[in-house]
């Protein structure tokens, strides 16, 4: 797909619903006895992988304007999680609580991603984990130090803890998105967070109703366009805005971007963005979990600031849907930008613009959308080879883009 530079960008819009919350509403609904209702769910390839997996596990899912999940009685089986890390990792936590064996598979990208970060704590709880095969049953609570600030690790252990005897305590790097904690609490789970320590007791979940807000990671692409296209403006309605998801927006504001975040309901905001002059910025390792999926886009924006921006502690990008550290550097170089990988640090030497004329050959959904924005804000047209893979998280991205 050829993408020409964009001359004008002014838009009042919405973005697709949040992927993380939709996955969780489905999985938690499958655990609860009775009917959970999901309003404004995201129907994308990743969330449909979750629908497929929980159906195989024994839940009854109805798709329509709103989705319903009838759960409560799950059994071990074999699951194909497609490209979705959240599906595989969270369902491994569920599988640990089932008395039978569950086997997992996924596409080439997913099968190359580390799962020992999940199976290690699950084994400590008493699950039998052999590669992609998990036999669960009698679990016991653990006191565990989360080594990486990953919501997927945290969520997998929390899900196993729901069926473990005793009180599980999670310490360490628990500072990642907190949808699991918030949503499970709403379903009656005994879970509490204090000073970054999470305590979970064995719980039965009650069905509930979830309303899913717009995905801030999807809204980020329109935000970058409004910010970088001269005279650009975007007003994005109804975006999920919990603290742990807003790091990208906070960083841009810090760098001089004119962005307004008006919270209209609890954790849902309308976001206004205007074309702005961006100053170079620094992202520290502690801020990474709050903008983890937006780092390639943030690196692209840094090309438009004059001077050096640094994103530190970005090592986790190596194990996303692709090695996003390497892919981001390749993309930015192909667009004429200056970028250097220095261990887990990304250094971008911004020149205030991008020459363009580049290409992104890969099939990682977030890289494709970052590349599309990159071509649109450059001086020369560019190419993305696999536009279809945006269906993983942002169905209709290119229709909206056009
Ligand atoms: C997600 C957590 C993040 C993120 C992923 C979705 C989630 O992964 O990159 O796209 O829904 O929990 P990590 O928690 O492994 O960093």
Coordinates of C-alpha atoms and ligand atoms in Angstrom, one line a residue:
X1 CA 0.0 0.0 0.0
X2 CA 1.4 3.4 -1.0
X3 CA 0.9 6.2 1.5
X4 CA 1.2 9.8 0.4
X5 CA 2.1 12.7 2.6
X6 CA -1.0 14.2 4.3
X7 CA -1.7 17.9 3.7
X8 CA -4.5 18.3 6.1
X9 CA -5.8 16.5 9.2
X10 CA -8.9 17.8 11.0
X11 CA -11.2 15.3 12.6
X12 CA -13.8 14.6 15.3
X13 CA -13.7 10.9 15.7
X14 CA -13.9 7.8 17.8
X15 CA -11.5 4.8 17.8
X16 CA -12.2 1.1 18.2
X17 CA -12.8 -0.2 21.7
X18 CA -10.0 -1.2 24.0
X19 CA -8.3 -4.5 23.3
X20 CA -7.0 -5.3 26.8
X21 CA -10.4 -4.7 28.4
X22 CA -12.3 -6.7 25.8
X23 CA -9.9 -9.7 26.3
X24 CA -10.4 -9.5 30.0
X25 CA -14.2 -9.1 29.9
X26 CA -14.4 -12.3 27.8
X27 CA -12.0 -14.4 30.0
X28 CA -13.4 -13.2 33.3
X29 CA -16.9 -13.7 32.0
X30 CA -16.0 -17.3 31.1
X31 CA -14.9 -17.9 34.8
X32 CA -18.2 -16.5 36.2
X33 CA -21.3 -18.6 36.6
X34 CA -24.1 -16.7 34.8
X35 CA -24.2 -14.1 32.0
X36 CA -21.7 -11.4 31.6
X37 CA -22.5 -8.6 29.2
X38 CA -19.9 -6.7 27.3
X39 CA -21.0 -3.4 25.8
X40 CA -19.0 -1.8 23.0
X41 CA -16.6 -4.8 22.7
X42 CA -13.6 -4.7 20.2
X43 CA -14.2 -7.2 17.4
X44 CA -10.6 -7.7 16.1
X45 CA -8.6 -10.8 15.2
X46 CA -6.9 -10.8 18.6
X47 CA -10.2 -10.6 20.6
X48 CA -11.8 -13.1 18.3
X49 CA -8.9 -15.5 19.2
X50 CA -10.0 -15.1 22.8
X51 CA -13.7 -15.7 21.9
X52 CA -12.6 -18.9 20.1
X53 CA -10.5 -20.1 23.0
X54 CA -13.0 -19.5 25.8
X55 CA -15.7 -21.2 23.6
X56 CA -13.4 -24.3 23.4
X57 CA -12.9 -24.1 27.1
X58 CA -16.7 -24.4 27.6
X59 CA -18.0 -20.9 27.8
X60 CA -21.0 -19.8 25.7
X61 CA -20.4 -16.6 23.8
X62 CA -23.0 -14.6 21.8
X63 CA -21.7 -11.9 19.5
X64 CA -23.9 -9.1 18.4
X65 CA -24.2 -5.4 19.1
X66 CA -23.2 -6.3 22.6
X67 CA -21.5 -9.6 23.5
X68 CA -22.6 -12.0 26.2
X69 CA -20.6 -14.7 27.9
X70 CA -22.1 -17.5 29.9
X71 CA -19.4 -19.2 31.9
X72 CA -18.7 -21.0 35.1
X73 CA -17.8 -24.5 34.0
X74 CA -14.6 -24.8 32.1
X75 CA -12.5 -27.8 31.1
X76 CA -9.0 -28.4 29.7
X77 CA -8.7 -28.6 25.9
X78 CA -6.3 -27.5 23.1
X79 CA -6.3 -23.8 22.2
X80 CA -5.0 -21.8 19.3
X81 CA -4.3 -18.2 20.4
X82 CA -3.3 -16.9 16.9
X83 CA -1.2 -13.8 17.3
X84 CA -2.5 -12.8 20.7
X85 CA -0.1 -12.8 23.7
X86 CA -2.8 -11.6 26.0
X87 CA -5.0 -14.5 25.1
X88 CA -2.3 -17.1 25.6
X89 CA -0.8 -15.7 28.8
X90 CA -4.0 -14.9 30.6
X91 CA -5.5 -18.3 29.6
X92 CA -2.4 -20.1 30.9
X93 CA -3.4 -18.6 34.3
X94 CA -6.9 -19.9 33.8
X95 CA -5.6 -23.4 32.7
X96 CA -3.6 -23.6 35.9
X97 CA -6.8 -23.7 37.8
X98 CA -8.4 -26.5 35.7
X99 CA -8.1 -30.1 36.8
X100 CA -7.4 -31.2 33.2
X101 CA -4.6 -30.5 30.6
X102 CA -4.8 -27.6 28.3
X103 CA -2.4 -27.2 25.4
X104 CA -1.6 -23.9 23.7
X105 CA -0.4 -22.9 20.3
X106 CA -0.3 -19.8 18.2
X107 CA 1.2 -18.3 15.1
X108 CA 4.9 -18.0 14.4
X109 CA 5.2 -14.7 16.1
X110 CA 3.4 -15.8 19.3
X111 CA 5.3 -19.1 19.4
X112 CA 8.6 -17.2 19.4
X113 CA 7.6 -15.1 22.4
X114 CA 8.7 -16.0 26.0
X115 CA 6.2 -18.0 28.0
X116 CA 8.5 -19.1 30.9
X117 CA 7.7 -15.8 32.6
X118 CA 4.2 -17.2 33.0
X119 CA 4.8 -20.9 33.5
X120 CA 7.5 -20.2 36.2
X121 CA 5.1 -18.7 38.8
X122 CA 2.3 -21.1 37.8
X123 CA 4.6 -24.0 38.5
X124 CA 5.4 -22.5 41.9
X125 CA 1.7 -22.6 42.6
X126 CA 1.5 -26.3 41.8
X127 CA 0.5 -26.4 38.1
X128 CA 2.4 -28.9 35.9
X129 CA 3.8 -26.9 33.0
X130 CA 5.6 -28.6 30.2
X131 CA 6.2 -26.2 27.4
X132 CA 2.8 -25.2 26.0
X133 CA 1.0 -27.9 28.0
X134 CA -0.5 -27.0 31.4
X135 CA -2.1 -29.4 33.8
X136 CA -3.7 -27.6 36.7
X137 CA -5.8 -28.5 39.7
X138 CA -4.8 -28.2 43.3
X139 CA -3.1 -24.8 43.4
X140 CA -1.6 -23.1 46.5
X141 CA -0.9 -19.4 47.1
X142 CA 2.5 -18.0 46.6
X143 CA 4.4 -14.9 47.6
X144 CA 5.9 -13.8 44.4
X145 CA 8.1 -11.0 43.2
X146 CA 7.0 -10.0 39.7
X147 CA 10.3 -9.5 37.8
X148 CA 9.1 -7.5 34.8
X149 CA 6.4 -4.8 34.8
X150 CA 4.1 -6.8 32.6
X151 CA 0.3 -6.8 33.0
X152 CA 0.2 -10.2 31.3
X153 CA 2.4 -11.8 33.9
X154 CA 0.5 -10.1 36.7
X155 CA -2.8 -11.1 35.3
X156 CA -1.9 -14.8 34.7
X157 CA -0.8 -15.2 38.3
X158 CA -3.9 -13.3 39.6
X159 CA -6.2 -15.6 37.6
X160 CA -4.5 -18.7 39.0
X161 CA -4.6 -17.2 42.5
X162 CA -8.5 -17.1 42.2
X163 CA -8.5 -20.9 42.5
X164 CA -5.5 -21.3 44.8
X165 CA -5.7 -22.1 48.5
X166 CA -4.5 -19.3 50.7
X167 CA -3.6 -15.7 50.0
X168 CA -1.3 -15.0 47.0
X169 CA 0.9 -11.9 47.4
X170 CA 2.4 -10.2 44.4
X171 CA 5.3 -7.7 44.9
X172 CA 7.9 -6.1 42.8
X173 CA 7.1 -4.7 39.3
X174 CA 3.3 -4.6 39.7
X175 CA 3.2 -1.1 38.1
X176 CA 1.6 -2.1 34.8
X177 CA -2.0 -1.6 33.5
X178 CA -4.4 -2.5 36.2
X179 CA -7.5 -3.6 34.2
X180 CA -7.4 -7.1 35.7
X181 CA -7.4 -5.9 39.3
X182 CA -10.2 -3.3 38.7
X183 CA -12.4 -5.7 36.7
X184 CA -12.1 -8.7 39.0
X185 CA -12.9 -6.5 42.0
X186 CA -16.1 -5.5 40.2
X187 CA -16.9 -9.2 39.9
X188 CA -16.5 -9.8 43.6
X189 CA -13.0 -11.2 43.7
X190 CA -11.1 -10.8 46.9
X191 CA -8.3 -8.7 45.6
X192 CA -6.7 -5.6 47.0
X193 CA -3.7 -3.4 46.1
X194 CA -1.8 -1.4 48.6
X195 CA 1.5 0.3 48.0
X196 CA 2.1 -1.7 44.9
X197 CA 1.5 -5.0 46.7
X198 CA -1.4 -7.1 45.4
X199 CA -3.1 -9.7 47.6
X200 CA -5.6 -12.2 46.2
X201 CA -7.6 -14.8 47.9
X202 CA -9.5 -17.8 46.4
X203 CA -12.7 -16.2 45.0
X204 CA -15.8 -17.0 43.0
X205 CA -16.6 -14.5 40.3
X206 CA -20.1 -13.0 39.8
X207 CA -21.2 -12.1 36.3
X208 CA -21.5 -8.4 35.6
X209 CA -21.7 -5.8 32.8
X210 CA -18.7 -4.1 31.3
X211 CA -18.7 -1.0 29.1
X212 CA -15.5 -0.8 27.0
X213 CA -14.0 2.6 26.2
X214 CA -12.0 3.5 23.1
X215 CA -8.5 2.1 23.0
X216 CA -5.8 4.7 23.9
X217 CA -3.2 2.8 22.0
X218 CA -5.4 3.1 18.8
X219 CA -6.1 6.8 19.6
X220 CA -2.4 7.4 19.6
X221 CA -2.1 7.2 15.8
X222 CA -4.6 9.9 15.3
X223 CA -3.0 11.9 18.1
X224 CA 0.4 11.7 16.3
X225 CA -1.2 12.8 13.0
X226 CA -2.9 15.8 14.5
X227 CA 0.3 16.8 16.2
X228 CA 2.5 16.5 13.2
X229 CA 0.4 17.5 10.2
X230 CA 0.6 21.4 9.9
X231 CA -2.5 23.0 11.3
X232 CA -3.7 19.5 12.4
X233 CA -6.5 18.9 14.9
X234 CA -8.2 15.8 16.3
X235 CA -10.9 15.4 18.9
X236 CA -11.2 11.8 19.9
X237 CA -14.2 10.9 21.9
X238 CA -14.7 8.3 24.6
X239 CA -11.1 7.0 25.2
X240 CA -10.2 4.7 28.1
X241 CA -7.8 6.9 30.2
X242 CA -6.7 5.0 33.3
X243 CA -3.4 6.3 34.6
X244 CA -1.4 3.3 33.4
X245 CA -2.5 3.7 29.8
X246 CA -1.8 7.4 29.4
X247 CA 2.0 7.6 29.5
X248 CA 2.2 8.5 25.7
X249 CA -0.1 11.5 26.2
X250 CA 1.6 12.6 29.4
X251 CA 5.0 12.5 27.7
X252 CA 3.8 14.4 24.6
X253 CA 2.3 17.1 26.9
X254 CA 5.6 17.3 28.7
X255 CA 7.3 17.7 25.3
X256 CA 5.2 20.7 24.5
X257 CA 2.2 19.2 22.7
X258 CA -1.2 20.9 23.0
X259 CA -3.3 18.0 24.2
X260 CA -6.4 18.2 26.4
X261 CA -7.8 15.2 28.3
X262 CA -11.3 15.8 29.5
X263 CA -12.5 13.0 31.7
X264 CA -16.3 12.7 31.0
X265 CA -16.9 9.5 33.1
X266 CA -14.7 7.4 35.3
X267 CA -11.6 6.5 33.2
X268 CA -13.1 7.7 29.9
X269 CA -12.0 10.9 28.3
X270 CA -12.4 13.1 25.2
X271 CA -8.9 13.9 23.9
X272 CA -8.2 17.0 21.9
X273 CA -4.9 17.4 20.0
X274 CA -3.5 20.4 18.1
X275 CA -0.5 20.7 15.8
X276 CA 2.4 21.6 18.1
X277 CA 6.1 22.2 18.2
X278 CA 7.6 19.3 20.1
X279 CA 10.7 19.6 22.2
X280 CA 13.1 16.6 22.7
X281 CA 12.1 14.4 25.6
X282 CA 13.4 11.6 27.8
X283 CA 11.4 8.5 28.8
X284 CA 12.8 6.8 31.9
X285 CA 12.6 3.0 32.6
X286 CA 9.9 3.5 35.2
X287 CA 7.6 5.2 32.7
X288 CA 7.9 2.4 30.1
X289 CA 4.9 0.2 31.3
X290 CA 2.6 3.2 30.8
X291 CA 3.4 3.7 27.1
X292 CA 4.8 0.2 26.2
X293 CA 2.7 -0.2 23.0
X294 CA 3.2 3.4 21.9
X295 CA 7.0 3.4 21.9
X296 CA 7.5 3.0 18.1
X297 CA 5.1 5.9 17.5
X298 CA 6.8 8.0 20.2
X299 CA 10.2 7.4 18.6
X300 CA 8.6 8.6 15.3
X301 CA 7.3 11.7 16.9
X302 CA 10.8 12.3 18.4
X303 CA 12.1 12.8 14.8
X304 CA 10.0 16.0 14.7
X305 CA 11.7 17.5 17.8
X306 CA 15.0 19.2 17.1
X307 CA 17.6 17.5 19.2
X308 CA 18.2 14.2 21.0
X309 CA 15.3 12.3 22.6
X310 CA 16.1 9.2 24.7
X311 CA 13.8 6.3 25.5
X312 CA 15.5 4.2 28.2
X313 CA 14.7 0.7 29.4
X314 CA 12.8 -0.4 26.3
X315 CA 14.2 -4.0 26.3
X316 CA 10.7 -5.5 26.5
X317 CA 10.1 -4.3 22.9
X318 CA 12.3 -7.1 21.7
X319 CA 9.7 -9.7 22.7
X320 CA 6.5 -8.1 21.4
X321 CA 4.7 -9.3 18.2
X322 CA 8.0 -8.5 16.5
X323 CA 11.4 -7.2 17.8
X324 CA 10.0 -3.7 17.9
X325 CA 13.3 -2.3 19.0
X326 CA 15.0 -3.4 15.8
X327 CA 11.9 -2.8 13.6
X328 CA 11.5 0.8 14.9
X329 CA 15.1 1.6 14.1
X330 CA 14.7 0.1 10.6
X331 CA 11.5 2.0 9.9
X332 CA 12.8 5.4 11.1
X333 CA 16.0 5.0 9.2
X334 CA 14.1 4.1 6.0
X335 CA 12.1 7.3 6.5
X336 CA 15.4 9.3 6.7
X337 CA 15.5 9.7 10.5
X338 CA 18.5 9.3 12.7
X339 CA 18.1 6.7 15.4
X340 CA 20.6 4.6 17.4
X341 CA 20.0 1.6 19.6
X342 CA 22.2 1.6 22.6
X343 CA 21.4 -1.6 24.6
X344 CA 17.9 -1.2 25.8
X345 CA 18.0 2.5 25.1
X346 CA 16.7 4.2 21.9
X347 CA 18.3 7.5 21.0
X348 CA 16.6 9.6 18.3
X349 CA 18.3 12.6 16.8
X350 CA 15.3 14.7 15.7
X351 CA 15.7 17.1 12.8
X352 CA 12.2 18.6 12.8
X353 CA 11.0 16.6 9.8
X354 CA 11.3 13.3 7.9
X355 CA 12.4 12.9 4.3
X356 CA 10.2 9.8 3.8
X357 CA 10.3 7.5 0.8
X358 CA 10.6 4.5 3.1
X359 CA 9.0 1.2 3.5
X360 CA 7.9 -1.2 6.3
X361 CA 7.9 -4.8 5.1
X362 CA 6.9 -6.6 8.3
X363 CA 3.5 -7.7 9.6
X364 CA 3.4 -6.4 13.1
X365 CA 0.1 -4.5 13.5
X366 CA 1.4 -1.6 15.6
X367 CA 4.5 -1.2 13.4
X368 CA 2.3 -1.1 10.2
X369 CA 0.2 1.7 11.8
X370 CA 3.3 3.6 13.0
X371 CA 4.7 3.2 9.5
X372 CA 1.5 4.5 7.9
X373 CA 1.6 7.6 10.2
X374 CA 5.3 8.0 9.4
X375 CA 4.7 8.0 5.6
X376 CA 1.8 10.4 6.0
X377 CA 3.9 13.0 7.9
X378 CA 7.0 12.7 5.7
X379 CA 7.9 14.6 2.6
X380 CA 7.8 11.7 0.2
X381 CA 5.4 8.8 -0.2
X382 CA 6.2 5.5 1.3
X383 CA 5.0 1.9 1.4
X384 CA 3.6 -0.6 3.9
X385 CA 3.7 -4.2 2.7
X386 CA 1.1 -5.8 5.0
X387 CA -1.7 -3.3 5.6
X388 CA -4.1 -6.2 6.4
X389 CA -2.5 -7.0 9.7
X390 CA -4.0 -3.9 11.4
X391 CA -7.1 -6.2 11.8
X392 CA -5.3 -7.6 14.9
X393 CA -6.1 -4.5 17.0
X394 CA -7.6 -1.8 14.8
X395 CA -10.1 -3.1 12.2
X396 CA -10.9 -0.4 9.6
X397 CA -7.7 1.5 10.3
X398 CA -6.9 2.2 6.7
X399 CA -10.5 3.1 5.8
X400 CA -10.5 5.7 8.6
X401 CA -7.0 6.8 7.6
X402 CA -8.0 7.3 4.0
Ligands
LIG1 C1 -1.2 -6.1 27.5 C2 0.0 -5.8 28.2 C3 1.2 -5.4 27.6 C4 0.9 -4.9 26.1 C5 0.0 -5.8 25.4 C6 -1.3 -6.0 26.1 C7 -2.4 -6.6 28.3 O1 2.1 -6.5 27.5 O2 2.2 -4.8 25.4 O3 -0.2 -5.3 24.1 O4 -3.5 -6.5 27.8 O5 -2.2 -7.0 29.4 P1 3.0 -6.8 28.8 O6 2.1 -6.7 30.0 O7 3.6 -8.1 28.6 O8 4.0 -5.7 28.7

